[in-house]
Amino acid sequence: EPEVTQTPSHQVTQMGQEVILRCVPISNHLYFYWYRQILGQKVEFLVSFYNNEISEKSEIFDDQFSVERPDGSNFTLKIRSTKLEDSAMYFCASSLKGSDTEAFFGQGTRLTVV
Amino acid sequence: GESVGLHLPTLSVQEGDNSIINCAYSNSASDYFIWYKQESGKGPQFIIDIRSNMDKRQGQRVTVLLNKTVKHLSLQIAATQPGDSAVYFCAETQTGDYKLSFGAGTTVTVRA
């Protein structure tokens, strides 16, 4: 069964450092998303991406965040200067059509900012 | 603001019994709803979905009910098994939107 894969599974970084979280969406999917989940809280939307541009972003997705699809398979989330409050699980998801169709989530990257 | 939420944060159920997990939503424009299951350390896993033109949909051991009048969504799990222990989230969106709004989650614990 096709799946969304994320690397690394766990990333520890120092405050102020840049991190890049990587995702390989399902190959024939056209819509890509990043969500995050702070420990014990609900899943929060960060950004959606379609046709090589951002479709929608939340208030959380400020200038410190960026997304990129550098090639035909990868989808990345970059945080330029990490803050302690960026510590969370980050989930990548993809869907064949828009978000009103089934979105498949990856296993997540646990980001710990120290 | 409008949000998706759950009535109860935890549910303890005896193995073999049926489970009912509830969710209230407030965005009347939402027309697509999904239930996700999240096991510890894993990403949300799709369970079942329903569109606003339906009020009931059944899957394997699961049923989702949608009451648009009171903006209520529920997930019923038949013959709950230990493997059903997880956090369950409802999520909503609307056609043409590009994001899912998740509820707070209900932790289901199955007692042997």
Short mmCIF file of N, CA and C in Angstrom, two decimals, chain A residues 31 33 35 37 40-45 47-48 50 55-56 89 91 98-108 110, chain B residues 3-4 31-32 34 36 38 41-46 49 51 89 93-105:
data_model
loop_
_atom_site.label_atom_id
_atom_site.label_comp_id
_atom_site.label_asym_id
_atom_site.label_seq_id
_atom_site.Cartn_x
_atom_site.Cartn_y
_atom_site.Cartn_z
N TYR A 31 -1.77 17.18 -4.03
CA TYR A 31 -1.89 18.17 -2.96
C TYR A 31 -1.04 17.71 -1.78
N TYR A 33 0.59 18.73 2.23
CA TYR A 33 0.28 19.50 3.43
C TYR A 33 1.34 19.26 4.50
N TYR A 35 1.27 19.59 8.76
CA TYR A 35 0.55 19.82 10.01
C TYR A 35 1.54 19.64 11.15
N GLN A 37 1.74 18.90 15.61
CA GLN A 37 1.00 18.51 16.81
C GLN A 37 1.94 18.68 18.00
N GLY A 40 0.39 16.23 23.25
CA GLY A 40 -0.87 16.19 23.99
C GLY A 40 -1.96 17.07 23.45
N GLN A 41 -1.69 17.74 22.33
CA GLN A 41 -2.68 18.66 21.78
C GLN A 41 -3.20 18.15 20.44
N LYS A 42 -4.09 18.91 19.85
CA LYS A 42 -4.67 18.47 18.58
C LYS A 42 -3.74 18.78 17.42
N VAL A 43 -4.04 18.19 16.31
CA VAL A 43 -3.28 18.41 15.09
C VAL A 43 -3.67 19.77 14.51
N GLU A 44 -2.66 20.56 14.14
CA GLU A 44 -2.90 21.91 13.62
C GLU A 44 -2.38 22.03 12.20
N PHE A 45 -3.15 22.65 11.37
CA PHE A 45 -2.78 22.89 9.98
C PHE A 45 -1.69 23.96 9.89
N VAL A 47 0.23 24.41 6.38
CA VAL A 47 0.29 24.90 5.01
C VAL A 47 -0.17 23.81 4.04
N SER A 48 -0.74 24.25 2.94
CA SER A 48 -1.05 23.34 1.85
C SER A 48 -0.37 23.83 0.58
N TYR A 50 0.00 23.17 -3.77
CA TYR A 50 -0.53 22.56 -4.98
C TYR A 50 0.02 23.30 -6.18
N SER A 55 -1.20 27.00 -1.36
CA SER A 55 -2.63 27.21 -1.56
C SER A 55 -3.24 27.95 -0.38
N GLU A 56 -2.79 27.57 0.80
CA GLU A 56 -3.31 28.18 2.01
C GLU A 56 -2.29 27.98 3.12
N MET A 89 5.51 17.42 16.94
CA MET A 89 5.51 16.43 15.85
C MET A 89 5.05 17.15 14.60
N PHE A 91 3.75 16.57 10.79
CA PHE A 91 3.22 15.55 9.90
C PHE A 91 3.08 16.11 8.50
N GLY A 98 -8.21 17.83 -3.61
CA GLY A 98 -8.13 18.78 -2.51
C GLY A 98 -8.39 18.12 -1.18
N SER A 99 -8.47 18.94 -0.14
CA SER A 99 -8.58 18.37 1.20
C SER A 99 -9.95 17.76 1.44
N ASP A 100 -10.88 17.91 0.52
CA ASP A 100 -12.15 17.23 0.69
C ASP A 100 -12.11 15.84 0.09
N THR A 101 -10.93 15.29 0.02
CA THR A 101 -10.74 13.88 -0.29
C THR A 101 -9.75 13.32 0.74
N GLU A 102 -9.65 12.02 0.79
CA GLU A 102 -8.86 11.38 1.83
C GLU A 102 -7.41 11.85 1.79
N ALA A 103 -6.94 12.34 2.92
CA ALA A 103 -5.54 12.74 3.06
C ALA A 103 -4.80 11.64 3.82
N PHE A 104 -3.63 11.28 3.31
CA PHE A 104 -2.80 10.26 3.93
C PHE A 104 -1.65 10.96 4.67
N PHE A 105 -1.46 10.56 5.89
CA PHE A 105 -0.44 11.18 6.73
C PHE A 105 0.79 10.30 6.85
N GLY A 106 1.94 10.94 6.96
CA GLY A 106 3.16 10.23 7.28
C GLY A 106 3.25 9.94 8.77
N GLN A 107 4.32 9.28 9.15
CA GLN A 107 4.51 8.89 10.55
C GLN A 107 4.98 10.05 11.42
N GLY A 108 5.42 11.11 10.78
CA GLY A 108 5.80 12.30 11.53
C GLY A 108 7.28 12.41 11.81
N ARG A 110 9.54 14.08 14.86
CA ARG A 110 9.52 14.74 16.16
C ARG A 110 10.67 15.74 16.21
N SER B 3 -14.75 26.15 15.40
CA SER B 3 -13.78 25.09 15.66
C SER B 3 -14.47 23.75 15.68
N VAL B 4 -13.66 22.74 15.60
CA VAL B 4 -14.16 21.38 15.72
C VAL B 4 -13.76 20.88 17.09
N ASP B 31 -18.52 20.54 4.71
CA ASP B 31 -19.32 19.55 4.02
C ASP B 31 -18.60 18.21 3.87
N TYR B 32 -17.47 18.08 4.53
CA TYR B 32 -16.73 16.82 4.46
C TYR B 32 -16.10 16.59 5.82
N ILE B 34 -14.10 13.71 8.52
CA ILE B 34 -13.28 12.50 8.56
C ILE B 34 -12.99 12.13 10.01
N TYR B 36 -10.13 10.17 12.18
CA TYR B 36 -8.78 9.64 12.14
C TYR B 36 -8.48 8.93 13.46
N GLN B 38 -5.20 7.79 15.82
CA GLN B 38 -3.77 8.02 16.00
C GLN B 38 -3.25 7.15 17.13
N GLY B 41 2.85 7.63 18.88
CA GLY B 41 4.05 7.76 18.06
C GLY B 41 3.85 7.66 16.57
N LYS B 42 2.59 7.62 16.15
CA LYS B 42 2.30 7.48 14.72
C LYS B 42 1.48 8.65 14.21
N GLY B 43 1.36 8.73 12.92
CA GLY B 43 0.55 9.77 12.31
C GLY B 43 -0.92 9.39 12.29
N PRO B 44 -1.79 10.36 12.07
CA PRO B 44 -3.22 10.07 11.96
C PRO B 44 -3.50 9.08 10.81
N GLN B 45 -4.35 8.14 11.10
CA GLN B 45 -4.71 7.11 10.12
C GLN B 45 -6.19 7.26 9.80
N PHE B 46 -6.49 7.38 8.53
CA PHE B 46 -7.86 7.53 8.07
C PHE B 46 -8.70 6.32 8.49
N ASP B 49 -14.92 8.43 6.31
CA ASP B 49 -15.33 9.80 6.03
C ASP B 49 -16.81 9.84 5.68
N ARG B 51 -19.73 12.73 3.73
CA ARG B 51 -20.03 14.04 3.15
C ARG B 51 -21.38 14.53 3.67
N PHE B 89 -9.60 11.40 16.39
CA PHE B 89 -9.85 12.80 16.04
C PHE B 89 -10.92 12.88 14.97
N THR B 93 -13.71 19.87 6.83
CA THR B 93 -13.26 20.79 5.81
C THR B 93 -14.44 21.09 4.90
N GLN B 94 -14.23 21.94 3.96
CA GLN B 94 -15.29 22.23 2.99
C GLN B 94 -14.72 22.19 1.59
N THR B 95 -15.54 21.86 0.65
CA THR B 95 -15.13 21.75 -0.74
C THR B 95 -14.45 23.04 -1.18
N GLY B 96 -13.29 22.89 -1.78
CA GLY B 96 -12.55 24.06 -2.23
C GLY B 96 -11.57 24.59 -1.21
N ASP B 97 -11.66 24.09 0.01
CA ASP B 97 -10.71 24.49 1.04
C ASP B 97 -9.47 23.61 0.95
N TYR B 98 -8.43 24.03 1.56
CA TYR B 98 -7.17 23.31 1.46
C TYR B 98 -6.62 22.88 2.80
N LYS B 99 -7.47 22.79 3.79
CA LYS B 99 -7.00 22.37 5.09
C LYS B 99 -8.07 21.58 5.81
N LEU B 100 -7.59 20.74 6.72
CA LEU B 100 -8.47 20.04 7.65
C LEU B 100 -8.38 20.74 9.00
N SER B 101 -9.52 20.89 9.66
CA SER B 101 -9.54 21.41 11.03
C SER B 101 -9.85 20.24 11.95
N PHE B 102 -8.93 19.97 12.86
CA PHE B 102 -9.05 18.82 13.74
C PHE B 102 -9.67 19.21 15.07
N GLY B 103 -10.40 18.27 15.64
CA GLY B 103 -10.88 18.40 16.99
C GLY B 103 -9.79 18.04 17.98
N ALA B 104 -10.15 18.12 19.25
CA ALA B 104 -9.16 17.95 20.32
C ALA B 104 -8.77 16.49 20.54
N GLY B 105 -9.55 15.55 20.13
CA GLY B 105 -9.20 14.15 20.28
C GLY B 105 -9.81 13.48 21.49
#
